[in-house]
CSV table of C-alpha atoms and ligand atoms in Angstrom, one decimal:
chain,number,residue,atom,x,y,z
A,264,MET,CA,0.0,0.0,0.0
A,265,GLN,CA,2.8,2.4,0.8
A,266,SER,CA,4.5,2.1,-2.5
A,267,PHE,CA,1.1,2.3,-4.2
A,268,ILE,CA,0.4,5.6,-2.5
A,269,GLU,CA,3.9,6.9,-3.2
A,270,GLY,CA,3.6,6.2,-6.9
A,271,LEU,CA,0.0,7.4,-7.3
A,272,PRO,CA,-0.2,10.6,-9.4
A,273,LYS,CA,-1.6,13.3,-7.2
A,274,VAL,CA,-3.1,16.7,-7.3
A,275,GLU,CA,-3.0,19.0,-4.3
A,276,LEU,CA,-5.8,21.6,-3.9
A,277,HIS,CA,-5.5,22.8,-0.3
A,278,LEU,CA,-2.0,23.9,0.6
A,279,HIS,CA,-1.0,27.2,2.4
A,280,ILE,CA,2.5,28.1,1.2
A,281,GLU,CA,3.3,29.8,4.5
A,282,GLY,CA,2.4,26.4,6.1
A,283,THR,CA,5.2,24.7,4.3
A,284,LEU,CA,7.9,26.7,6.2
A,285,GLU,CA,10.0,23.9,7.8
A,286,PRO,CA,11.9,24.8,11.0
A,287,GLU,CA,15.2,24.4,9.2
A,288,LEU,CA,14.3,27.1,6.6
A,289,MET,CA,12.8,29.2,9.4
A,290,PHE,CA,16.1,29.3,11.2
A,291,LYS,CA,18.0,30.0,7.9
A,292,LEU,CA,15.8,32.9,7.0
A,293,ALA,CA,15.8,34.3,10.5
A,294,GLU,CA,19.6,34.4,10.4
A,295,ARG,CA,19.7,35.8,6.8
A,296,ASN,CA,17.2,38.6,7.7
A,297,ARG,CA,18.4,39.1,11.3
A,298,VAL,CA,15.0,38.3,12.8
A,299,GLN,CA,14.9,37.3,16.5
A,300,LEU,CA,13.1,34.0,16.9
A,301,SER,CA,11.5,33.0,20.3
A,302,TYR,CA,13.0,29.5,19.8
A,303,LYS,CA,16.7,28.5,20.3
A,304,THR,CA,16.7,25.2,18.5
A,305,ILE,CA,14.9,23.3,15.8
A,306,GLU,CA,13.8,20.7,18.5
A,307,GLU,CA,12.3,23.5,20.5
A,308,VAL,CA,10.3,24.6,17.4
A,309,ARG,CA,8.9,21.2,16.8
A,310,LYS,CA,8.0,20.8,20.5
A,311,ALA,CA,6.0,24.0,20.3
A,312,TYR,CA,3.9,22.5,17.5
A,313,GLN,CA,1.2,21.1,19.8
A,314,PHE,CA,-2.2,22.6,19.1
A,315,ASN,CA,-5.6,22.3,20.8
A,316,ASN,CA,-7.6,24.0,18.0
A,317,LEU,CA,-7.3,26.2,15.0
A,318,GLN,CA,-6.4,29.4,16.9
A,319,THR,CA,-3.5,27.9,18.9
A,320,PHE,CA,-2.1,26.9,15.5
A,321,LEU,CA,-2.7,30.2,13.8
A,322,ASP,CA,-0.8,32.1,16.6
A,323,ILE,CA,2.3,30.1,16.0
A,324,TYR,CA,1.9,30.0,12.2
A,325,TYR,CA,1.7,33.8,11.9
A,326,GLN,CA,4.7,34.1,14.1
A,327,GLY,CA,6.8,31.8,11.9
A,328,ALA,CA,5.9,33.8,8.8
A,329,GLN,CA,7.7,36.8,10.1
A,330,VAL,CA,11.0,35.5,8.8
A,331,LEU,CA,9.8,35.9,5.2
A,332,GLN,CA,10.9,39.3,4.0
A,333,ASN,CA,12.5,39.4,0.6
A,334,GLU,CA,11.5,38.0,-2.8
A,335,GLN,CA,14.2,35.4,-2.5
A,336,ASP,CA,12.7,34.1,0.8
A,337,PHE,CA,9.3,33.5,-0.9
A,338,TYR,CA,11.1,31.9,-3.8
A,339,ASP,CA,13.0,29.6,-1.4
A,340,LEU,CA,9.9,28.7,0.5
A,341,ALA,CA,7.9,27.8,-2.6
A,342,TRP,CA,10.8,26.0,-4.3
A,343,ALA,CA,11.2,23.8,-1.2
A,344,TYR,CA,7.6,22.9,-1.4
A,345,PHE,CA,7.6,22.2,-5.1
A,346,SER,CA,10.7,19.9,-4.7
A,347,LYS,CA,9.0,18.0,-2.0
A,348,ALA,CA,5.7,17.7,-3.8
A,349,HIS,CA,7.4,16.6,-7.0
A,350,SER,CA,9.3,13.9,-5.0
A,351,GLN,CA,5.9,12.6,-3.9
A,352,ASN,CA,4.4,12.4,-7.4
A,353,VAL,CA,2.3,15.5,-7.1
A,354,ARG,CA,1.6,16.6,-10.7
A,355,HIS,CA,-0.4,19.8,-10.0
A,356,ALA,CA,-0.8,22.1,-7.0
A,357,GLU,CA,-3.2,24.9,-6.3
A,358,ILE,CA,-1.5,27.0,-3.6
A,359,PHE,CA,-2.9,29.5,-1.1
A,360,PHE,CA,-1.0,32.5,0.0
A,361,ASP,CA,-1.9,35.1,2.6
A,362,PRO,CA,-0.8,38.5,1.4
A,363,GLN,CA,-2.1,40.3,4.4
A,364,THR,CA,0.2,38.3,6.7
A,365,HIS,CA,3.0,40.1,4.9
A,366,THR,CA,1.7,43.4,3.8
A,367,ALA,CA,0.7,44.2,7.4
A,368,ARG,CA,4.4,44.0,8.2
A,369,GLY,CA,5.3,46.4,5.4
A,370,ILE,CA,6.4,43.7,2.9
A,371,PRO,CA,5.1,44.8,-0.6
A,372,PHE,CA,2.5,42.6,-2.3
A,373,GLU,CA,4.8,42.5,-5.3
A,374,THR,CA,7.7,41.0,-3.3
A,375,VAL,CA,5.5,38.1,-2.2
A,376,ILE,CA,4.0,37.3,-5.5
A,377,SER,CA,7.2,37.8,-7.6
A,378,GLY,CA,9.1,35.2,-5.4
A,379,LEU,CA,6.2,32.7,-5.6
A,380,ARG,CA,5.8,33.2,-9.3
A,381,LYS,CA,9.4,32.6,-10.1
A,382,ALA,CA,9.4,29.4,-8.1
A,383,GLN,CA,6.3,28.3,-10.0
A,384,GLU,CA,7.9,28.9,-13.3
A,385,ASP,CA,11.1,27.0,-12.3
A,386,ALA,CA,9.1,24.1,-10.9
A,387,GLU,CA,7.1,23.7,-14.1
A,388,GLN,CA,10.2,24.0,-16.3
A,389,LYS,CA,12.5,21.8,-14.3
A,390,THR,CA,10.1,19.1,-12.9
A,391,GLY,CA,6.9,19.4,-14.9
A,392,LEU,CA,4.9,20.2,-11.8
A,393,SER,CA,2.2,22.8,-12.7
A,394,SER,CA,0.6,25.1,-10.2
A,395,ARG,CA,-1.8,28.0,-9.7
A,396,LEU,CA,-2.0,30.6,-7.0
A,397,ILE,CA,-5.1,31.3,-4.9
A,398,MET,CA,-5.0,34.5,-2.8
A,399,CYS,CA,-6.7,34.2,0.6
A,400,PHE,CA,-8.3,36.9,2.6
A,401,LEU,CA,-7.8,36.6,6.4
A,402,ARG,CA,-11.2,36.4,7.9
A,403,HIS,CA,-10.1,37.6,11.3
A,404,LEU,CA,-9.4,41.0,9.6
A,405,SER,CA,-12.2,43.3,8.3
A,406,PRO,CA,-14.1,43.0,5.0
A,407,GLU,CA,-12.7,46.5,4.2
A,408,GLU,CA,-9.1,45.2,4.5
A,409,ALA,CA,-10.0,42.4,2.2
A,410,LEU,CA,-11.3,44.9,-0.4
A,411,ASP,CA,-8.0,46.8,-0.1
A,412,THR,CA,-6.1,43.5,-0.7
A,413,LEU,CA,-8.2,42.7,-3.7
A,414,GLU,CA,-7.2,46.1,-5.2
A,415,GLU,CA,-3.6,45.4,-4.6
A,416,ALA,CA,-4.0,42.1,-6.3
A,417,LYS,CA,-5.6,43.4,-9.5
A,418,PRO,CA,-2.4,44.3,-11.3
A,419,PHE,CA,-1.3,40.7,-10.8
A,420,ARG,CA,-4.6,39.2,-11.9
A,421,LYS,CA,-2.9,37.0,-14.6
A,422,TRP,CA,-0.8,35.3,-12.0
A,423,ILE,CA,-3.6,34.6,-9.5
A,424,THR,CA,-6.3,32.1,-10.4
A,425,GLY,CA,-8.6,32.4,-7.5
A,426,VAL,CA,-9.5,33.9,-4.1
A,427,GLY,CA,-10.0,32.1,-0.8
A,428,LEU,CA,-10.9,32.8,2.8
A,429,ASP,CA,-8.9,31.4,5.7
A,430,SER,CA,-7.8,32.0,9.3
A,431,SER,CA,-10.1,32.0,12.4
A,432,GLU,CA,-13.5,30.6,11.4
A,433,GLN,CA,-15.7,30.7,14.4
A,434,GLY,CA,-17.7,33.9,14.7
A,435,ARG,CA,-16.5,35.1,11.2
A,436,PRO,CA,-19.2,33.9,8.8
A,437,PRO,CA,-18.6,33.9,5.1
A,438,ALA,CA,-21.5,36.5,4.7
A,439,LEU,CA,-19.2,39.2,6.0
A,440,PHE,CA,-17.1,38.8,2.8
A,441,GLN,CA,-19.9,38.8,0.2
A,442,LYS,CA,-19.0,42.1,-1.3
A,443,VAL,CA,-15.3,41.4,-1.8
A,444,TYR,CA,-16.2,38.1,-3.4
A,445,GLU,CA,-18.6,39.8,-5.8
A,446,GLN,CA,-15.9,42.2,-6.8
A,447,ALA,CA,-13.3,39.4,-7.1
A,448,GLU,CA,-15.5,37.3,-9.3
A,449,ALA,CA,-16.2,40.3,-11.5
A,450,ALA,CA,-12.5,40.7,-11.9
A,451,GLY,CA,-12.1,37.1,-13.0
A,452,PHE,CA,-10.9,35.4,-9.8
A,453,LEU,CA,-12.4,32.0,-9.1
A,454,PRO,CA,-14.0,31.8,-5.7
A,455,VAL,CA,-13.2,29.1,-3.0
A,456,ALA,CA,-13.5,29.4,0.8
A,457,HIS,CA,-12.6,27.6,4.0
A,458,ALA,CA,-15.8,26.6,5.7
A,459,GLY,CA,-17.0,23.9,8.0
A,460,GLU,CA,-13.6,23.1,9.6
A,461,GLU,CA,-14.5,24.4,13.1
A,462,GLY,CA,-17.4,26.5,12.0
A,463,PRO,CA,-20.9,25.0,11.5
A,464,ALA,CA,-22.5,23.5,8.3
A,465,GLU,CA,-24.4,26.8,8.0
A,466,TYR,CA,-21.1,28.5,7.0
A,467,VAL,CA,-20.7,26.0,4.2
A,468,TRP,CA,-24.2,27.0,2.9
A,469,GLU,CA,-23.1,30.7,3.1
A,470,ALA,CA,-19.9,30.0,1.2
A,471,LEU,CA,-21.8,28.3,-1.5
A,472,GLN,CA,-24.8,30.7,-1.7
A,473,LEU,CA,-23.3,34.0,-0.9
A,474,LEU,CA,-19.7,33.7,-2.0
A,475,LYS,CA,-20.4,31.3,-4.9
A,476,SER,CA,-17.5,29.1,-3.8
A,477,ARG,CA,-16.6,26.5,-6.4
A,478,ARG,CA,-15.0,24.3,-3.8
A,479,ILE,CA,-15.2,24.1,0.0
A,480,ASP,CA,-11.9,23.9,1.8
A,481,HIS,CA,-12.3,21.4,4.7
A,482,GLY,CA,-16.1,21.2,4.8
A,483,VAL,CA,-16.0,18.2,7.1
A,484,ARG,CA,-18.8,19.5,9.3
A,485,SER,CA,-21.1,19.3,6.3
A,486,THR,CA,-22.2,15.8,7.6
A,487,ASP,CA,-24.0,17.6,10.5
A,488,ASP,CA,-26.6,18.7,7.9
A,489,PRO,CA,-28.1,15.9,5.7
A,490,GLU,CA,-29.7,18.4,3.3
A,491,LEU,CA,-26.3,20.0,2.7
A,492,ILE,CA,-24.6,16.6,2.1
A,493,GLN,CA,-27.3,15.8,-0.5
A,494,TYR,CA,-26.7,19.1,-2.1
A,495,LEU,CA,-22.9,18.6,-2.2
A,496,ILE,CA,-23.5,15.2,-3.8
A,497,ARG,CA,-26.0,16.4,-6.3
A,498,GLU,CA,-23.9,19.4,-7.4
A,499,GLN,CA,-20.6,17.5,-7.0
A,500,ILE,CA,-19.1,20.4,-5.1
A,501,PRO,CA,-15.6,19.3,-4.2
A,502,LEU,CA,-14.4,19.3,-0.5
A,503,THR,CA,-10.6,19.7,0.0
A,504,VAL,CA,-10.2,17.6,3.1
A,505,CYS,CA,-6.9,17.6,5.1
A,506,PRO,CA,-6.7,14.5,7.3
A,507,LEU,CA,-3.6,15.2,9.4
A,508,SER,CA,-4.6,18.8,9.9
A,509,ASN,CA,-8.0,17.8,11.3
A,510,ILE,CA,-6.4,15.5,13.8
A,511,LYS,CA,-3.7,18.0,14.9
A,512,LEU,CA,-6.3,20.7,15.4
A,513,ARG,CA,-8.7,18.3,17.0
A,514,VAL,CA,-11.5,18.6,14.5
A,515,PHE,CA,-11.6,14.8,15.0
A,516,GLN,CA,-10.1,13.2,18.0
A,517,THR,CA,-8.6,10.3,16.1
A,518,MET,CA,-8.2,9.4,12.4
A,519,LYS,CA,-10.5,6.4,12.8
A,520,GLU,CA,-13.3,8.8,13.6
A,521,HIS,CA,-12.7,10.9,10.4
A,522,ASN,CA,-15.7,11.2,8.1
A,523,LEU,CA,-13.6,11.2,4.9
A,524,ARG,CA,-14.3,7.6,3.9
A,525,ARG,CA,-18.0,7.9,4.8
A,526,MET,CA,-18.4,11.0,2.6
A,527,LEU,CA,-16.5,9.3,-0.2
A,528,GLN,CA,-18.8,6.3,0.0
A,529,MET,CA,-21.9,8.5,-0.1
A,530,GLY,CA,-20.7,10.0,-3.3
A,531,VAL,CA,-19.3,13.4,-2.1
A,532,CYS,CA,-16.4,14.7,-4.3
A,533,VAL,CA,-13.8,14.6,-1.5
A,534,THR,CA,-10.1,15.0,-2.0
A,535,ILE,CA,-7.0,14.6,0.2
A,536,ASN,CA,-4.7,17.5,0.9
A,537,SER,CA,-1.9,18.6,3.3
A,538,ASP,CA,-3.0,22.1,4.4
A,539,ASP,CA,0.1,23.2,6.4
A,540,PRO,CA,2.5,20.2,6.1
A,541,ALA,CA,5.4,21.7,8.1
A,542,TYR,CA,3.1,22.2,11.1
A,543,PHE,CA,0.8,19.1,10.8
A,544,GLY,CA,3.4,16.3,10.3
A,545,GLY,CA,3.1,15.5,6.6
A,546,TYR,CA,2.8,16.2,3.0
A,547,MET,CA,0.5,14.5,0.5
A,548,ASN,CA,1.9,10.9,0.9
A,549,GLU,CA,1.8,11.1,4.7
A,550,ASN,CA,-1.8,12.3,4.5
A,551,PHE,CA,-2.8,9.6,2.1
A,552,LEU,CA,-1.0,7.0,4.2
A,553,ALA,CA,-2.5,8.0,7.5
A,554,ALA,CA,-6.0,8.1,6.1
A,555,GLN,CA,-5.5,4.8,4.3
A,556,ARG,CA,-4.3,3.0,7.4
A,557,ASP,CA,-6.9,4.1,9.8
A,558,LEU,CA,-9.9,4.2,7.5
A,559,GLU,CA,-8.8,1.1,5.6
A,560,LEU,CA,-9.1,2.8,2.2
A,561,THR,CA,-8.9,0.5,-0.8
A,562,LYS,CA,-6.8,1.1,-3.9
A,563,ASP,CA,-10.0,1.8,-5.8
A,564,GLU,CA,-10.8,4.5,-3.2
A,565,LEU,CA,-7.3,6.0,-3.3
A,566,VAL,CA,-7.5,6.3,-7.1
A,567,LYS,CA,-11.0,7.8,-6.8
A,568,LEU,CA,-9.6,10.5,-4.4
A,569,SER,CA,-7.0,11.4,-7.0
A,570,ALA,CA,-9.5,11.4,-9.8
A,571,ASN,CA,-11.7,13.7,-7.7
A,572,ALA,CA,-8.8,16.1,-7.3
A,573,ILE,CA,-8.2,16.2,-11.0
A,574,LYS,CA,-11.9,16.9,-11.6
A,575,ALA,CA,-12.0,19.6,-8.9
A,576,SER,CA,-8.8,21.4,-10.1
A,577,PHE,CA,-8.7,24.7,-12.1
A,578,ILE,CA,-6.4,23.4,-14.8
A,579,ASP,CA,-7.4,23.6,-18.5
A,580,GLU,CA,-9.2,20.8,-20.2
A,581,ASN,CA,-6.1,19.6,-22.1
A,582,ALA,CA,-4.0,19.3,-18.9
A,583,ARG,CA,-7.0,17.6,-17.2
A,584,GLN,CA,-7.1,14.9,-19.9
A,585,VAL,CA,-3.3,14.3,-19.7
A,586,LEU,CA,-3.6,13.8,-16.0
A,587,THR,CA,-6.6,11.6,-16.2
A,588,ALA,CA,-4.9,9.4,-18.8
A,589,GLU,CA,-1.8,9.1,-16.5
A,590,LEU,CA,-4.1,8.1,-13.6
A,591,ASN,CA,-6.0,5.6,-15.7
A,592,GLU,CA,-2.7,4.0,-16.8
A,593,TYR,CA,-1.5,3.8,-13.2
A,594,TYR,CA,-4.8,2.1,-12.3
A,595,ARG,CA,-4.5,-0.4,-15.1
A,596,LYS,CA,-0.9,-1.3,-14.1
A,597,ASN,CA,-1.3,-1.3,-10.4
A,598,VAL,CA,-4.8,-2.3,-9.3
B,99,HPA,N1,-7.8,26.9,8.4
B,99,HPA,C1,-7.9,28.2,8.5
B,99,HPA,N2,-6.9,29.0,8.2
B,99,HPA,C2,-5.7,28.5,7.9
B,99,HPA,C3,-5.6,27.1,7.8
B,99,HPA,C4,-6.7,26.3,8.1
B,99,HPA,O1,-6.7,25.1,8.0
B,99,HPA,N3,-4.3,26.9,7.5
B,99,HPA,C5,-3.7,28.1,7.3
B,99,HPA,N4,-4.6,29.1,7.6
B,100,ZN,ZN1,-6.4,25.5,5.1
């Protein structure tokens, strides 16, 4: 099973680039940029990565991002992720970035996106791994600040495929961001949103109905509402599920209790993703492996998860067909 998962062609749709900052690179960038870290050793950093919920994680995650200052830093961050993803047979990745985490510290939007963009181009050229960027609004900040961020992004529209919504969910309903999503869609950005991670199923409805979200990031609490689940199945709205993240942040107490397989068997278009791999203990293979082991996923189900991700991605039809053909070939040879 392990080698089957490792060889499986994969597509990642829920990955925060700031969440790929490994402690080793954090220390290197802290030194390069003369940033004082509150940790003395890499072991100390890893020991601090014990979370009770989303907010305890976010506090540490935003702190880590402070070492990112120059274009080269964003390049190095993204390049490290692409190398890792390529080594795990990820063929395509749709990557979130949080411009407000950086612009609030005086780092220009252009610095962030130029570094990411160059790494994307190098990854595609050198490894064949294609990628897209999705800009997230931080939902703990105001809708007005999100509107300002959208304006800053417009000159870079051709480099940014979509908009997303992340950070603290509880008490920050999608409805707050309806206006900025309307403007983003009018400017050609494809809408997605985190919903139903810690927040209620009602937030998933809002993300779909008010933000016109094409996919739901996480969405695991959708099973609280049978009507919503039926809607997701009927409309084939993809959920980008992140198994290790959900355990680390105690959305589920154990992997055996995770509803991923149940949703898959009901016919929901679920996918497996890594969210913030440097913080949650694993990239795509580790997420697939942990879910496979504890939920006893079959090879057919693993292939279905990859097929769902291809279907749910924002790549063009030609690339979708190439990926589908590769996955079918893998199925034919290995199942
Ligand atoms: N949820 C909300 N905000 C985030 C996450 C997440 O899983 N990861 C990074 N920012
Ligand atoms: Zn996320």
